[in-house]
mmCIF file of C-alpha atoms in Angstrom:
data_model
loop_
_atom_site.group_PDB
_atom_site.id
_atom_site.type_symbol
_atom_site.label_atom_id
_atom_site.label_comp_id
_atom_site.label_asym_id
_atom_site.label_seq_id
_atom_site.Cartn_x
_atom_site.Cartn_y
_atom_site.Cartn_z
ATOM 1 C CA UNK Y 254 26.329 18.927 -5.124
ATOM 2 C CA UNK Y 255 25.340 15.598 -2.879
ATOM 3 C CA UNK Y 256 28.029 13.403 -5.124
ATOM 4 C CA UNK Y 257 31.043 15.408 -4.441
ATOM 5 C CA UNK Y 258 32.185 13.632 -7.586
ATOM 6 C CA UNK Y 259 32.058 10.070 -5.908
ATOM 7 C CA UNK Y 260 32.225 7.002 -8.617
ATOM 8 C CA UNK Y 261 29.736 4.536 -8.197
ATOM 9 C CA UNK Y 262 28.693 2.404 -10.390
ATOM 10 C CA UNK Y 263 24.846 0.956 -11.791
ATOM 11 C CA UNK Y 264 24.505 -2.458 -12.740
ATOM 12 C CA UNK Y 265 23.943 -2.126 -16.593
ATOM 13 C CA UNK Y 266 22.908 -5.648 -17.401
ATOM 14 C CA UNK Y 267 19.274 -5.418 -18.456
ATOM 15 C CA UNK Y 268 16.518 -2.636 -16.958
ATOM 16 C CA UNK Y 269 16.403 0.862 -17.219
ATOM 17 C CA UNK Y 270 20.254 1.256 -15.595
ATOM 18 C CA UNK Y 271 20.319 4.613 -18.383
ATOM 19 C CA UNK Y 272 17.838 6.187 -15.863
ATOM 20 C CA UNK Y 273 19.891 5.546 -12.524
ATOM 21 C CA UNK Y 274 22.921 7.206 -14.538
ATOM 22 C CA UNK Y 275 21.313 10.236 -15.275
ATOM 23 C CA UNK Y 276 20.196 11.006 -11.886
ATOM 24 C CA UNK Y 277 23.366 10.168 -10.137
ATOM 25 C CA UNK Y 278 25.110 12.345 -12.889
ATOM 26 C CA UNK Y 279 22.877 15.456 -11.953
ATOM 27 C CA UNK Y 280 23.570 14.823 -8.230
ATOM 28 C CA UNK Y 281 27.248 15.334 -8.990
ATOM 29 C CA UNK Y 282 28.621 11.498 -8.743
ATOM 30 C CA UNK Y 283 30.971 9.775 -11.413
ATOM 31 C CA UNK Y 284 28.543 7.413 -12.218
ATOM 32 C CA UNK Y 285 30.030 4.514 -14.227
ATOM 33 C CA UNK Y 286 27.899 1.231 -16.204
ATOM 34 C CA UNK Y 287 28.856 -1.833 -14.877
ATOM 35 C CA UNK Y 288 28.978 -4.803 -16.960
ATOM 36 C CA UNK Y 289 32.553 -6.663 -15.612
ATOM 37 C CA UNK Y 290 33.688 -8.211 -12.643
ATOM 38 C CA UNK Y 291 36.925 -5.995 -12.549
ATOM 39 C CA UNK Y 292 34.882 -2.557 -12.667
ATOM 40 C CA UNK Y 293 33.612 -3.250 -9.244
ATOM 41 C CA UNK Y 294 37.161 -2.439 -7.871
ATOM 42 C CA UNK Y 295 36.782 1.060 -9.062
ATOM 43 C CA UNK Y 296 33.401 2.093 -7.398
ATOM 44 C CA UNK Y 297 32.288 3.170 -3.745
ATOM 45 C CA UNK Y 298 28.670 2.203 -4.167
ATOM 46 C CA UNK Y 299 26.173 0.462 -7.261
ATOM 47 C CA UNK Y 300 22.864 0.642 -7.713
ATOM 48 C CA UNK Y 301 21.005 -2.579 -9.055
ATOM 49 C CA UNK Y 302 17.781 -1.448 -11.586
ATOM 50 C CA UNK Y 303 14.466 -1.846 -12.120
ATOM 51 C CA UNK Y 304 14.364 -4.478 -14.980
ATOM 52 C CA UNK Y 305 13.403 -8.364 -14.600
ATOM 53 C CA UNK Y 306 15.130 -10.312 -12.011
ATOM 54 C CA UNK Y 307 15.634 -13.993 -13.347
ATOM 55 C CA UNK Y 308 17.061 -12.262 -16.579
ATOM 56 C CA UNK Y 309 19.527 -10.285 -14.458
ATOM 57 C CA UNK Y 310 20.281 -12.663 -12.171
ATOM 58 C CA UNK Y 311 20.631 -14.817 -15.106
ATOM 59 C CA UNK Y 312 22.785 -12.571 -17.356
ATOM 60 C CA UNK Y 313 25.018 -11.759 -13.893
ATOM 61 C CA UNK Y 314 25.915 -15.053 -13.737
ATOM 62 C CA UNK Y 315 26.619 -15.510 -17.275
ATOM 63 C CA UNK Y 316 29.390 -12.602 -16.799
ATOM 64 C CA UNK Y 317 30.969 -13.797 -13.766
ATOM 65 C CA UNK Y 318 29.142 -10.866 -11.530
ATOM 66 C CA UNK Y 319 27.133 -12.370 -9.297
ATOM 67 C CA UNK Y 320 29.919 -14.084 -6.895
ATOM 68 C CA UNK Y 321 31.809 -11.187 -6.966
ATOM 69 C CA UNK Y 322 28.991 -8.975 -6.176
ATOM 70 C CA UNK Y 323 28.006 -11.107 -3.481
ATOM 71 C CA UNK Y 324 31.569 -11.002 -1.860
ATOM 72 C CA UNK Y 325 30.765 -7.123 -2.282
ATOM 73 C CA UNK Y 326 28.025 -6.958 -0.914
ATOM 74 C CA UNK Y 327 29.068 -9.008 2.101
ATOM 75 C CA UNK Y 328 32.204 -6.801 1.834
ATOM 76 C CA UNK Y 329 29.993 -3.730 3.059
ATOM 77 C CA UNK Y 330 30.080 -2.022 -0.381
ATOM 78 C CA UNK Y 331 26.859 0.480 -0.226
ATOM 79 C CA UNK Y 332 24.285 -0.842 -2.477
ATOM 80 C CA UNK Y 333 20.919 0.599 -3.564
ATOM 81 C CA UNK Y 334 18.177 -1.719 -5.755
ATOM 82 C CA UNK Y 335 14.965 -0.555 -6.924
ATOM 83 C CA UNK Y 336 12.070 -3.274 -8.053
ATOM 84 C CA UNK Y 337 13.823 -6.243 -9.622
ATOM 85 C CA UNK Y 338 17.323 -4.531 -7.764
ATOM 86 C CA UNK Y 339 15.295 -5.362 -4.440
ATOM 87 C CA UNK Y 340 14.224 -8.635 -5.498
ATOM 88 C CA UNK Y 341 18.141 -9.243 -6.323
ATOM 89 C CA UNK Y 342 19.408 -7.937 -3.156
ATOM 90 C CA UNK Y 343 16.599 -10.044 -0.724
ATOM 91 C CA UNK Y 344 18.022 -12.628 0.865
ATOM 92 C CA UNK Y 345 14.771 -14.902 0.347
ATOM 93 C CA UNK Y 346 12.406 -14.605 -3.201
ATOM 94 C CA UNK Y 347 9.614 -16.392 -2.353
ATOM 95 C CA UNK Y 348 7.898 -17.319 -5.718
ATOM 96 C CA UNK Y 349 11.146 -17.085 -7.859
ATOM 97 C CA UNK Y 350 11.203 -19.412 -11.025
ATOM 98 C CA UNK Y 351 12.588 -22.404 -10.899
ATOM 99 C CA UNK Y 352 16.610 -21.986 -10.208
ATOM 100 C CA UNK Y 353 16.649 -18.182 -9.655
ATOM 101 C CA UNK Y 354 18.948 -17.226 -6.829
ATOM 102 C CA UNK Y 355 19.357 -13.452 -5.383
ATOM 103 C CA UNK Y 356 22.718 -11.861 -4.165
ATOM 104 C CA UNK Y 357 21.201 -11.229 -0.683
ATOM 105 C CA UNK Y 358 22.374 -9.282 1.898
ATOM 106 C CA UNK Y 359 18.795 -7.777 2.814
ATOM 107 C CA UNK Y 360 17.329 -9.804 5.719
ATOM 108 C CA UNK Y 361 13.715 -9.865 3.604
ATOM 109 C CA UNK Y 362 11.282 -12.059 1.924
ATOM 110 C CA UNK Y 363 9.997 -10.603 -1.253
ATOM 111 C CA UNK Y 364 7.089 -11.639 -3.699
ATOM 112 C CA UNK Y 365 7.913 -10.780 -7.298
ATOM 113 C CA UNK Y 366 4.960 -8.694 -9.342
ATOM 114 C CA UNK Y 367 3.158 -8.641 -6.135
ATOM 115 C CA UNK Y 368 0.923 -6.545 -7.279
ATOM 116 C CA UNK Y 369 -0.047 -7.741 -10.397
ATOM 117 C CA UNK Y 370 1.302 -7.429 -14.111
ATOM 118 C CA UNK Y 371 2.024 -4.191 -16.151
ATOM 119 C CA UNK Y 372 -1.882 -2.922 -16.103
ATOM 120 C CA UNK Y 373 -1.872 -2.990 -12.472
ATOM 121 C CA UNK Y 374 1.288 -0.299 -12.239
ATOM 122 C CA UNK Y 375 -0.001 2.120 -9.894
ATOM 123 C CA UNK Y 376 1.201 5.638 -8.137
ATOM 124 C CA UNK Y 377 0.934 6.683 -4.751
ATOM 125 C CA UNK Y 378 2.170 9.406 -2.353
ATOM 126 C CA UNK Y 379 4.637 7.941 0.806
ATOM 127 C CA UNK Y 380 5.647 8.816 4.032
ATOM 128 C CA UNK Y 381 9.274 8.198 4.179
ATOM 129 C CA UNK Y 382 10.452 9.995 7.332
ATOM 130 C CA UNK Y 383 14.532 8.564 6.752
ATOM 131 C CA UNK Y 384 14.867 10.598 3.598
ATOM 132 C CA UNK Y 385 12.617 13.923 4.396
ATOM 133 C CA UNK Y 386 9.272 15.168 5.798
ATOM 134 C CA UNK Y 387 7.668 15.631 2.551
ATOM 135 C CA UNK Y 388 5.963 12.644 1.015
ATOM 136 C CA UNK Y 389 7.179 10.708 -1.986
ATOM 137 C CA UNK Y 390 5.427 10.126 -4.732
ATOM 138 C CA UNK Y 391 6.147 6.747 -5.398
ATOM 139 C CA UNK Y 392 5.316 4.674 -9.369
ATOM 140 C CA UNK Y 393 5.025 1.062 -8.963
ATOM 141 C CA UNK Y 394 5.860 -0.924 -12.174
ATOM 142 C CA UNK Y 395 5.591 -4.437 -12.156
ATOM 143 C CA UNK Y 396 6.481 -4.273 -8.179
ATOM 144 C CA UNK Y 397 7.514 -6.759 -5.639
ATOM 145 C CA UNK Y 398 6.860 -6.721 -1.931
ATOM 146 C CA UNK Y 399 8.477 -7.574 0.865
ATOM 147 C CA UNK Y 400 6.112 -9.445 3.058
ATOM 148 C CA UNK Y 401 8.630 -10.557 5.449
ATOM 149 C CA UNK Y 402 11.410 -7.906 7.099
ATOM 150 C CA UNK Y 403 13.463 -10.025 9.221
ATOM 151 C CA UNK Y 404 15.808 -8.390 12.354
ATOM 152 C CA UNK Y 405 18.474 -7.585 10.691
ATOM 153 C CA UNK Y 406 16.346 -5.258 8.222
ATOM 154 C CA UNK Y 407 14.578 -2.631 9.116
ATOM 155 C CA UNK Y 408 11.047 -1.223 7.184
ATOM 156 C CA UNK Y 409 11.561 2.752 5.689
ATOM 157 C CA UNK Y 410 8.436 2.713 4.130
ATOM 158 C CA UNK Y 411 4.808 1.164 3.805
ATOM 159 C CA UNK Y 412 1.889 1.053 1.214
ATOM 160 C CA UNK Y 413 -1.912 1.900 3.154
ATOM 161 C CA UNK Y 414 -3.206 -1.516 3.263
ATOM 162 C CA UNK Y 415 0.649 -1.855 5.912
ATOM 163 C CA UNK Y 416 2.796 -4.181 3.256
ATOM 164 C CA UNK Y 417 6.281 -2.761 3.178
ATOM 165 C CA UNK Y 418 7.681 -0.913 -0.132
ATOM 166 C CA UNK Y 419 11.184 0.129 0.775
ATOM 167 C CA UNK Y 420 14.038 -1.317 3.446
ATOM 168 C CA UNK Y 421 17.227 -0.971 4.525
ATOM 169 C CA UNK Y 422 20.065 -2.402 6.619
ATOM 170 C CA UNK Y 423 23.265 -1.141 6.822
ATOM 171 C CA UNK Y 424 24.839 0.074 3.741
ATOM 172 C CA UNK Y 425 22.070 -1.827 1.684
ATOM 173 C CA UNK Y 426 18.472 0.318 0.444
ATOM 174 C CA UNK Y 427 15.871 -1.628 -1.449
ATOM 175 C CA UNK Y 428 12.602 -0.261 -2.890
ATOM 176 C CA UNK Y 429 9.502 -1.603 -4.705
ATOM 177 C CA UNK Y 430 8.879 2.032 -6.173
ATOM 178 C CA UNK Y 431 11.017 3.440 -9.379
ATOM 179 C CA UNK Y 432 12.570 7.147 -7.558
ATOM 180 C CA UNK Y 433 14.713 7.402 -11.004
ATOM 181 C CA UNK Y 434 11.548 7.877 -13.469
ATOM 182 C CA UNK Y 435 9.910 10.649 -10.625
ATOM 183 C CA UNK Y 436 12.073 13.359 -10.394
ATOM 184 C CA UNK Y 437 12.804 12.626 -6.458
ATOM 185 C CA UNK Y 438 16.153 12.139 -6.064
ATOM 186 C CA UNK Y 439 16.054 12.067 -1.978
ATOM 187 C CA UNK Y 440 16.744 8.273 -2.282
ATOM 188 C CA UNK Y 441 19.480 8.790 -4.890
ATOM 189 C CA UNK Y 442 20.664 11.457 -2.192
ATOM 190 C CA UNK Y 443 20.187 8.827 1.043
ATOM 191 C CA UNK Y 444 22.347 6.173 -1.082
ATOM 192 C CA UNK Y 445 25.162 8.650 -1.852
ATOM 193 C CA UNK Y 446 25.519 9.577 2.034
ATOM 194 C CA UNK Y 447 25.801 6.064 2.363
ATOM 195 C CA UNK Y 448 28.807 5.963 0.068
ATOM 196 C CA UNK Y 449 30.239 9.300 1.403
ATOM 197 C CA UNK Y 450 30.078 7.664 4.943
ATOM 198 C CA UNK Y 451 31.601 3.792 4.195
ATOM 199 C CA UNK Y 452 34.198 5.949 2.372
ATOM 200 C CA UNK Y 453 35.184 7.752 5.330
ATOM 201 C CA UNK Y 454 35.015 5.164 7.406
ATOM 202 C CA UNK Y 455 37.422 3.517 5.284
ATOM 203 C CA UNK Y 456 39.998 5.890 4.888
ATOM 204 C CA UNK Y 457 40.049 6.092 8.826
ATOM 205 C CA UNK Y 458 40.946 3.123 8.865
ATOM 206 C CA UNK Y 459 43.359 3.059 6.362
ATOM 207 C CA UNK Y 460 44.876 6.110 8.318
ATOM 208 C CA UNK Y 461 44.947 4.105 11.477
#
């Protein structure tokens, strides 16, 4: 199985965090809700949901997450947000409401509901060579968009009119597009290597 029984977690503040669990737990990870500051200690990777981003960053503040998920994140702890978990992870929201912040860590701008509101959710088939030949069919609720990838960051995957829908740098993934509610799992599966791999690199060091 591509978990190999890893434990990561998914950010279960607000957003459809029930979906991420279910895939993760078919992919053979320990996949864990996280809701506490001291459950971070016990995971290898999170994923941040598809929800609404001033409520989460909101609520992950209220619970004492969001510094220690920054420190995380900084920390090189693999991380993987879809929609609003992209918007969280972006190092620069351009038309947040007023106060919102972000964890960062992606070297992006993003626009929230760039594409319009609920009526405008649309589908669409990708070209995503990092996680397979075959294209992905991709459902955008709600979406952002990153109209800024800065050079730290580097673009995985772009709509037709060219605006970019998924990124990544480092251990960090962010998409626009909802893999959880598709039946893909290939970005599930890209985010697990990326635990499987800080994980050995950290027990090398350990052993060292």
């Amino acid at each position: 199985m591509a978990g190999n029984g890893q434990k990561v977690g998914v950010l279960a503040l607000q957003g459809d965090f029930r979906e991420h669990l279910a895939v993760l737990r078919g992919l053979g990870a320990d996949a864990v809700p996280i809701r506490r500051p001291a459950e971070l200690d016990e995971i290898g990777g999170l994923v941040i949901p598809g929800g609404e981003s001033s409520v989460m960053d909101k609520l992950s503040r209220t619970f004492g997450l969001a510094e220690p998920l920054r420190e995380a994140i900084a920390g090189g702890l693999p991380v993987y947000g879809t929609c609003a978990g992209l918007i969280m992870l972006a190092d620069r929201i351009l038309d947040g409401i007023a106060g919102q912040q972000s964890l960062g860590g992606l070297d992006v701008s993003v626009r929230r509901n760039a594409f319009g509101s609920q009526v405008d959710s649309f589908e669409t088939d990708l070209d995503i060579p990092a996680v397979g030949e075959e294209p992905m069919h991709a459902v955008f609720i709600r979406a952002p968009i990153v109209e800024e990838v800065g050079p730290a960051a580097t673009a995985l995957a772009r709509v037709a009119d060219g605006r970019v829908v998924a990124v990544e740098q480092g251990n960090l993934i962010g998409t626009s597009f909802h893999p959880e509610i598709t039946g893909d799992t290939r970005f599930h599966e890209y985010f697990l290597s990326k635990v499987r791999d800080a994980a050995r690199v950290q027990w090398t060091s350990f052993q060292t």
